[in-house]
mmCIF file of C-alpha atoms in Angstrom:
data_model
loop_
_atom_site.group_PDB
_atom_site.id
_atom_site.type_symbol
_atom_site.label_atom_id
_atom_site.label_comp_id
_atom_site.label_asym_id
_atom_site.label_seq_id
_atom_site.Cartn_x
_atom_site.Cartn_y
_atom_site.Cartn_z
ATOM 1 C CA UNK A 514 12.585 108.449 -56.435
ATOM 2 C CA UNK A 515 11.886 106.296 -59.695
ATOM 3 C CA UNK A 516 15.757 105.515 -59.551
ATOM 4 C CA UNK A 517 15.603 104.668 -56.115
ATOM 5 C CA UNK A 518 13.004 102.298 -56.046
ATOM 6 C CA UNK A 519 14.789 100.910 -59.148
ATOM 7 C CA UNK A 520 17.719 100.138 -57.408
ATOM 8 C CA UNK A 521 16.259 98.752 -54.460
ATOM 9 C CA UNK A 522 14.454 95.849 -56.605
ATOM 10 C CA UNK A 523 17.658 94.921 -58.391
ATOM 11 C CA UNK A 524 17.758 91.279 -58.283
ATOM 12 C CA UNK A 525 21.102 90.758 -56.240
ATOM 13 C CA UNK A 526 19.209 92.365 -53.520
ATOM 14 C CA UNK A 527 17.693 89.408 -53.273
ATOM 15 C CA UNK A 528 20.583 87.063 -53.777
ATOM 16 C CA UNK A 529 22.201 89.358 -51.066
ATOM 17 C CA UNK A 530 19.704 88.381 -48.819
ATOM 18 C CA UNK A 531 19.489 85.058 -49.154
ATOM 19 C CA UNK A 532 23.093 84.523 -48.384
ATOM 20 C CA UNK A 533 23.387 86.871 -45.472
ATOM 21 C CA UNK A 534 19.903 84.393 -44.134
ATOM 22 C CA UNK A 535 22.291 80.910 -44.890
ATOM 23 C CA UNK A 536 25.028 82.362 -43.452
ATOM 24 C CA UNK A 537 23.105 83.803 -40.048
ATOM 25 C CA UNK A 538 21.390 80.412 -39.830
ATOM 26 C CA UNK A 539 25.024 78.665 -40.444
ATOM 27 C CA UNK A 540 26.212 80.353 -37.549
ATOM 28 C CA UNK A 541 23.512 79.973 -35.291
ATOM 29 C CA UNK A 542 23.684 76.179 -36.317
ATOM 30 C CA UNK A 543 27.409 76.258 -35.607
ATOM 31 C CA UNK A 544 26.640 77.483 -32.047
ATOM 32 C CA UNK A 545 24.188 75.205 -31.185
ATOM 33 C CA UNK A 546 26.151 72.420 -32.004
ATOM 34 C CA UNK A 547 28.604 73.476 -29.993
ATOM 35 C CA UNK A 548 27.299 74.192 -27.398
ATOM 36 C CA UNK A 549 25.436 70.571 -27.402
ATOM 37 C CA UNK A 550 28.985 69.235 -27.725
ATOM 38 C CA UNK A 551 30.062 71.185 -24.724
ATOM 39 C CA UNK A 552 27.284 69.628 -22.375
ATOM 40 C CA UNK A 553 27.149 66.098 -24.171
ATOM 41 C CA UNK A 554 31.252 66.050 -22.867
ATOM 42 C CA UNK A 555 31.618 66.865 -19.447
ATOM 43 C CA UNK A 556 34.217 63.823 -18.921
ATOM 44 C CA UNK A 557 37.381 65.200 -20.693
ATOM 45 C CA UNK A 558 39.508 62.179 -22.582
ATOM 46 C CA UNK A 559 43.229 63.341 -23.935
ATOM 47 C CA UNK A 560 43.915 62.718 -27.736
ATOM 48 C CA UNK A 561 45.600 60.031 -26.049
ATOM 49 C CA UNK A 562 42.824 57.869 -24.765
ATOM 50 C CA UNK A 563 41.179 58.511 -27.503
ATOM 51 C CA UNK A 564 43.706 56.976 -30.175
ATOM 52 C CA UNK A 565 43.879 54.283 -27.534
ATOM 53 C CA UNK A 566 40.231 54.044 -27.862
ATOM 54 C CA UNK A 567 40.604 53.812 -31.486
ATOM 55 C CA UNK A 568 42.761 51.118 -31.756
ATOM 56 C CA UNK A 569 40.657 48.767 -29.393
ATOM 57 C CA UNK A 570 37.615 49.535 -31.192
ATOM 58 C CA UNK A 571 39.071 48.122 -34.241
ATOM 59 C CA UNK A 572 40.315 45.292 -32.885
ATOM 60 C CA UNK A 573 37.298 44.085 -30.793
ATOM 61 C CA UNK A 574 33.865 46.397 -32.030
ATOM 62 C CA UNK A 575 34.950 47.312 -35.604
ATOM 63 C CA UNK A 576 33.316 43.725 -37.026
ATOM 64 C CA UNK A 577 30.125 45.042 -35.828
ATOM 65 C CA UNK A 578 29.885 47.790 -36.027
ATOM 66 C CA UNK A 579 32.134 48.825 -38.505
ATOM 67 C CA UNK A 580 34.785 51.642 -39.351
ATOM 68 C CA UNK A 581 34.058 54.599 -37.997
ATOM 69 C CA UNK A 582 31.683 53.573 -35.835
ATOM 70 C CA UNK A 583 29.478 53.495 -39.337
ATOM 71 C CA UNK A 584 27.171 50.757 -38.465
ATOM 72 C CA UNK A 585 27.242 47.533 -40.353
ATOM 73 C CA UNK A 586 23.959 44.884 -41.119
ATOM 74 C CA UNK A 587 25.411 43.309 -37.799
ATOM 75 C CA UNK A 588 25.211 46.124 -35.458
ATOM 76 C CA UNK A 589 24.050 49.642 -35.488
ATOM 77 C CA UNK A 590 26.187 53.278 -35.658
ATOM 78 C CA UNK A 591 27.656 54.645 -32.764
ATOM 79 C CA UNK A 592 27.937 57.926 -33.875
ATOM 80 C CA UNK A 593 26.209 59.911 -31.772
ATOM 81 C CA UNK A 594 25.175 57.749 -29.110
ATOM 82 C CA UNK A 595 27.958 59.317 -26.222
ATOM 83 C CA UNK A 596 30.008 58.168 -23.709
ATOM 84 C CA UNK A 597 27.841 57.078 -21.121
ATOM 85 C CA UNK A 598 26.126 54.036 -23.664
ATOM 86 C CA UNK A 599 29.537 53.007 -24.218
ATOM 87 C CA UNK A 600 30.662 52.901 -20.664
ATOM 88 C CA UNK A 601 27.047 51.478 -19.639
ATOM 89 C CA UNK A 602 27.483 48.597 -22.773
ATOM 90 C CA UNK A 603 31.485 47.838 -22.083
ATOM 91 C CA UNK A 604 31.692 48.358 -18.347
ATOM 92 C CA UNK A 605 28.190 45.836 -17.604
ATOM 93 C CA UNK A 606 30.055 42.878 -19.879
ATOM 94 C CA UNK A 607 27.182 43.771 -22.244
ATOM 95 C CA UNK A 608 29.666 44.194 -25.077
ATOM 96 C CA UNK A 609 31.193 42.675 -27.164
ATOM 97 C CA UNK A 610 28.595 39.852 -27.473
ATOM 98 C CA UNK A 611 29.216 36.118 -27.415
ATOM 99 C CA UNK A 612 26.488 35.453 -29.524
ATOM 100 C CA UNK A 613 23.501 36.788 -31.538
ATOM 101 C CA UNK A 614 20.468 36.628 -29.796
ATOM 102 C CA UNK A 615 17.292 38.790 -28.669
ATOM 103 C CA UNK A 616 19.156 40.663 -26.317
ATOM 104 C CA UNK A 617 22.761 41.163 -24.356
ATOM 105 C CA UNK A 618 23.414 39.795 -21.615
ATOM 106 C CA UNK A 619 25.045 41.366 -18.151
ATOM 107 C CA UNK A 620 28.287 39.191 -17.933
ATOM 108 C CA UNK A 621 31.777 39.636 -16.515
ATOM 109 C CA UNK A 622 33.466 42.964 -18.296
ATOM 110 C CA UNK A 623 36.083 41.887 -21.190
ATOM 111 C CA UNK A 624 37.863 45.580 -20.645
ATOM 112 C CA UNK A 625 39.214 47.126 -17.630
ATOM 113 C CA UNK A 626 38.470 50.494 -16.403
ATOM 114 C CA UNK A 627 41.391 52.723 -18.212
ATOM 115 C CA UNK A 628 39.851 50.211 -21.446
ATOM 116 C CA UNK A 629 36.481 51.299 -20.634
ATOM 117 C CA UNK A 630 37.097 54.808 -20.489
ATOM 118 C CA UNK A 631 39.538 54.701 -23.711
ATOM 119 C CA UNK A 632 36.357 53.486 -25.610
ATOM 120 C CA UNK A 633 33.710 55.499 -24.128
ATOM 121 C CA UNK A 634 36.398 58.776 -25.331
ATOM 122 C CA UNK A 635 37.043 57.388 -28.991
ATOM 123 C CA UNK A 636 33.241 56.729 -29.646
ATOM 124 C CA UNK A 637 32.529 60.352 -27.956
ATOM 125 C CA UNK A 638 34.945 62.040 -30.114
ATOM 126 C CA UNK A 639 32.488 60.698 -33.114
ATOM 127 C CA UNK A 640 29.571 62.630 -32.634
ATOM 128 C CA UNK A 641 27.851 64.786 -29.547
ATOM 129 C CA UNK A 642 25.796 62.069 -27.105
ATOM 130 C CA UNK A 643 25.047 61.697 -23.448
ATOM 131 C CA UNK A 644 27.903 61.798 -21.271
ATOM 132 C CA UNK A 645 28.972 60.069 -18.232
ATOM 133 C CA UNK A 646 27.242 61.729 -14.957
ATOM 134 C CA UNK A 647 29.184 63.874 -12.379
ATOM 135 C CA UNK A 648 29.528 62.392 -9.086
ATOM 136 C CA UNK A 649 27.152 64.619 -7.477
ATOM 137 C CA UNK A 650 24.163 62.684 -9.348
ATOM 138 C CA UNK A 651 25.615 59.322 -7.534
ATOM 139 C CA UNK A 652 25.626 60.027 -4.464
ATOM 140 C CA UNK A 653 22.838 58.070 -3.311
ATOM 141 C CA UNK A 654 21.561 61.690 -1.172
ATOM 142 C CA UNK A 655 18.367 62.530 -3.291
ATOM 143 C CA UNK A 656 14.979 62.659 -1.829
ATOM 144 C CA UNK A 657 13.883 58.485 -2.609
ATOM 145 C CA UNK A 658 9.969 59.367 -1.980
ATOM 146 C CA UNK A 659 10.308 61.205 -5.380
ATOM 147 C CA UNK A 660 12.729 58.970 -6.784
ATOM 148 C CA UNK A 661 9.839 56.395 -5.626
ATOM 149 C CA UNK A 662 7.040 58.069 -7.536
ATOM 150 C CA UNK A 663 8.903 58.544 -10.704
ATOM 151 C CA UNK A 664 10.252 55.218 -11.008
ATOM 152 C CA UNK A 665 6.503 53.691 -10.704
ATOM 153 C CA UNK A 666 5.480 56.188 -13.589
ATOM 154 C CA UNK A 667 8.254 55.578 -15.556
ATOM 155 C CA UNK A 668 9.748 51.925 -14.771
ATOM 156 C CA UNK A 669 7.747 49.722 -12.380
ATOM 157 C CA UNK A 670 5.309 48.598 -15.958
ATOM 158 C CA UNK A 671 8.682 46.740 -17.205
ATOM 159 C CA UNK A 672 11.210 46.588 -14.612
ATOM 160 C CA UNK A 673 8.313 45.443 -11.454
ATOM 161 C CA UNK A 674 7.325 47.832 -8.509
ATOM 162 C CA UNK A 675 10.544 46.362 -6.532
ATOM 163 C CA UNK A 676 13.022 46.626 -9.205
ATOM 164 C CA UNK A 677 12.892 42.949 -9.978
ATOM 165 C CA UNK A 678 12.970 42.613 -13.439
ATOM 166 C CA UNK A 679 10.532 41.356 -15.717
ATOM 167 C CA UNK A 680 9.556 39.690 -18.611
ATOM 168 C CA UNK A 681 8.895 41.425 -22.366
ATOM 169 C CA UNK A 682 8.116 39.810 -25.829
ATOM 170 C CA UNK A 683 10.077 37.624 -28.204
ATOM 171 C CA UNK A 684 12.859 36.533 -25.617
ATOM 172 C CA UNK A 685 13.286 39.897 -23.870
ATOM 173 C CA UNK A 686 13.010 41.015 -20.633
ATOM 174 C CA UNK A 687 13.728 44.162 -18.134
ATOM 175 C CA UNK A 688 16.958 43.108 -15.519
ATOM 176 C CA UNK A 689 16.217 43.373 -12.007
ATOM 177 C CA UNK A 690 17.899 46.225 -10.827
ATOM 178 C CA UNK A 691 19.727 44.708 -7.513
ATOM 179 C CA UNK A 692 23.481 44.950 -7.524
ATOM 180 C CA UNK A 693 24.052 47.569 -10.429
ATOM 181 C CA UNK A 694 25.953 50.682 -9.350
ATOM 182 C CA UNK A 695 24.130 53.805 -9.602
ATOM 183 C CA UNK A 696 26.418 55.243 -12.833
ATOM 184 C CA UNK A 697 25.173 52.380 -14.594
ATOM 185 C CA UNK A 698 21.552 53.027 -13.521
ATOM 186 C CA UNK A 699 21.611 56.715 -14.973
ATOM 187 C CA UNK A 700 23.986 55.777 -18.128
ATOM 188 C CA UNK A 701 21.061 53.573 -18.993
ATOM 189 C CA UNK A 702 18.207 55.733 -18.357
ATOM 190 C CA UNK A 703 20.185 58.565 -20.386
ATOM 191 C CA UNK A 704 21.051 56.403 -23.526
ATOM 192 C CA UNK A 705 18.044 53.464 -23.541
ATOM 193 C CA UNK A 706 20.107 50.521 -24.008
ATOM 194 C CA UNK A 707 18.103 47.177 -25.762
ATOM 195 C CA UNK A 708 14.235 47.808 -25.323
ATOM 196 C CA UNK A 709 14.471 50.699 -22.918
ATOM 197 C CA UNK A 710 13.111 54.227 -23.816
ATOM 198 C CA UNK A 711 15.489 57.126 -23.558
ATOM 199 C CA UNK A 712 15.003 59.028 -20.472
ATOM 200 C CA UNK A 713 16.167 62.619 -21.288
ATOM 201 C CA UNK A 714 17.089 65.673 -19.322
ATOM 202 C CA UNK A 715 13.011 66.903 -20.828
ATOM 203 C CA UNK A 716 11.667 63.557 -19.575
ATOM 204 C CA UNK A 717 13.236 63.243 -16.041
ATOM 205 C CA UNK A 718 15.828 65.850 -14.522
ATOM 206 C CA UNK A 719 19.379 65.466 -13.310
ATOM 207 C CA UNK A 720 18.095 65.888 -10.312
ATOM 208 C CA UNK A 721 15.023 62.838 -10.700
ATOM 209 C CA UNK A 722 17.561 60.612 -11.990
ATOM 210 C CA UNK A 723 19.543 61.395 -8.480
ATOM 211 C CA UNK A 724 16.142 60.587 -7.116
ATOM 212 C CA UNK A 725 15.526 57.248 -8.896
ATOM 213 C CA UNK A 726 18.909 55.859 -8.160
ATOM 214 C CA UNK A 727 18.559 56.705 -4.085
ATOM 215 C CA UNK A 728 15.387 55.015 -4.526
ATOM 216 C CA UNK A 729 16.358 51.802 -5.734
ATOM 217 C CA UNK A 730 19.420 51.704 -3.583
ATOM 218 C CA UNK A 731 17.444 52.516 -0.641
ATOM 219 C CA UNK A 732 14.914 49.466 -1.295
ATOM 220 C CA UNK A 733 17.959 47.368 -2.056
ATOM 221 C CA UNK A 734 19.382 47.963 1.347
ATOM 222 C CA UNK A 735 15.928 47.278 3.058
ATOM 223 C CA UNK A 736 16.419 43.681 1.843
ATOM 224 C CA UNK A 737 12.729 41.839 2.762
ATOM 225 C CA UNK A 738 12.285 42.213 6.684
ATOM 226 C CA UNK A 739 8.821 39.876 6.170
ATOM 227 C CA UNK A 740 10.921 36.803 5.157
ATOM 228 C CA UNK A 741 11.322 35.512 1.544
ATOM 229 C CA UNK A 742 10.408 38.071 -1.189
ATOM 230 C CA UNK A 743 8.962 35.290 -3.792
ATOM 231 C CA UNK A 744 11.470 36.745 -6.784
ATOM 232 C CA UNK A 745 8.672 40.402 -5.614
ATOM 233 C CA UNK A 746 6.417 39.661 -7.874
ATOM 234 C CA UNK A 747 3.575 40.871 -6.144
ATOM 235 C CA UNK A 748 1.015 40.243 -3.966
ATOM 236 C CA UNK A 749 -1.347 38.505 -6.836
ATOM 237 C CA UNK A 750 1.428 35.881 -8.118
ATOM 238 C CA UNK A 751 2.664 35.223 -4.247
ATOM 239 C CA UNK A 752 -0.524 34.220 -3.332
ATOM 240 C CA UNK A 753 -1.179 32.054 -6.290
ATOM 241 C CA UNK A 754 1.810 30.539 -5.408
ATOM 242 C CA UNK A 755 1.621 29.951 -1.384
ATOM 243 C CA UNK A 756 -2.357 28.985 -2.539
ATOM 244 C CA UNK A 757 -0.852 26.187 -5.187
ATOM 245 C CA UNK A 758 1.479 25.391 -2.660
ATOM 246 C CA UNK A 759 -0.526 25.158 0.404
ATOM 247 C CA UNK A 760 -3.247 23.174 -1.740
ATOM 248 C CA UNK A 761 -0.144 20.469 -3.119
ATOM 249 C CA UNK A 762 0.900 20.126 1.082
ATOM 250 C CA UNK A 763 -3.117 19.508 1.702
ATOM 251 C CA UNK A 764 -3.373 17.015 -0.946
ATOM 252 C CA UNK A 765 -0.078 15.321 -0.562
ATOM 253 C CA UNK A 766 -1.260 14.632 3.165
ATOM 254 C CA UNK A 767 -4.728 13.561 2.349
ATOM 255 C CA UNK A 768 -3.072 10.546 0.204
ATOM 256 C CA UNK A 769 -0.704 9.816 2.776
ATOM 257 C CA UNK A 770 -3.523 9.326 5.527
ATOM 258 C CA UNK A 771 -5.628 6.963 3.326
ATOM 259 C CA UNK A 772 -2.766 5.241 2.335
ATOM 260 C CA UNK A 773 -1.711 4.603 6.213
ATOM 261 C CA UNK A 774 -5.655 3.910 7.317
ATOM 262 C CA UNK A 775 -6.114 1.027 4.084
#
């Protein structure tokens, strides 16, 4: 028994152990990666967009953001961020930027589609990141009452009750949300492009994303049936405004009166 017990405390016991607990937590590593790969890259790119992909990215992005995707002082890593905030950044005319400034602005798209999606695959290849939704979460069929409620929890405070935008700090501001197709809408919520938060799969479902996007689209299809929508600002500015307005038209006329009756 003395033997025994001798042998059982021998040192590389220990060591033993140790390694068979890196290796088991290796592996288990190893199969949550990929399996975060799997569901990061549901859009499949050949090697050959991807080399494609490459080869514009060094020609147009790499000044920025560097080899590799790496990150440079001008511009942050890609690695990691996913197909869909490429696709979202490239396919709004977001990037490449003209110029340095507090934010990028929506302009006409630099790349075409097949560009778009050569990009989107090169920078996926780098690192696991959101993906580019399935069709099924753009089909504008989701239930917009609960699209309704979780954009006013989540996005009315920057982006207005109506989806019209609004302004931030230092030069910022939310876009208005009229006009941008509904990939767009969930690329952004799914990778948090300039000031926005990201909007994970643990923050708002697949399915509320489907929701948010029938939402807007549904509002943006209402157009304003009560005449002109004042930019939607809300009830408080519009009737500053019509009040200002109103009181200018009063005053205006009151000068013109005396001006006739002297």
């Amino acid at each position: 028994m003395k033997a025994l017990s001798q042998k059982r405390r021998h040192p590389l016991a220990a060591i033993a152990l140790l390694l068979m607990g890196l290796l088991v937590t290796g592996g288990l590593y190893a199969v949550a990666t990929t399996v975060n790969q799997a569901k990061a890259s549901t859009t499949s790119y050949s090697a050959s967009d991807t080399a494609e992909g490459q080869k514009l990215f060094e020609a147009n992005c790499a000044t920025c953001h560097g080899m590799g995707a790496s990150g440079t002082q001008a511009g942050p890593s890609l690695v990691g961020v996913g197909a869909a905030a490429v696709d979202f950044q490239v396919g709004t005319g977001r990037m490449p930027m003209q110029m340095n400034g507090p934010q990028a602005y929506k302009k006409p798209a630099q790349f075409n589609e097949t560009q778009t999606h050569q990009l989107s695959g090169y920078v996926a290849s780098l690192g696991a990141g959101p993906a580019i939704p399935e069709e099924h979460l753009l089909d504008e069929k989701g239930d917009a009452a609960a699209g309704g409620e979780l954009f006013r929890v989540n996005c009315a405070m920057c982006h207005n009750a109506a989806a019209a935008g609004g302004a931030l700090t230092r030069g910022k501001f939310a876009p208005a949300l009229a006009d941008v197709s509904g990939k767009h809408i969930y690329e952004a919520m799914v990778s948090g492009p300039q000031n926005m938060p990201v909007f994970n799969d643990a923050n708002v479902s697949p399915e509320g994303k489907r929701d948010i996007i029938t939402f807007l689209k549904q509002i943006e299809s209402n157009g304003s049936p009560g005449g002109a929508d004042l930019g939607s600002l809300g009830p408080v500015a519009e009737g500053l405004f019509v009040w200002i307005a109103g009181l200018g038209v009063i005053i205006a006329f009151t000068i013109w009166l005396t001006s006739r009756t002297s």
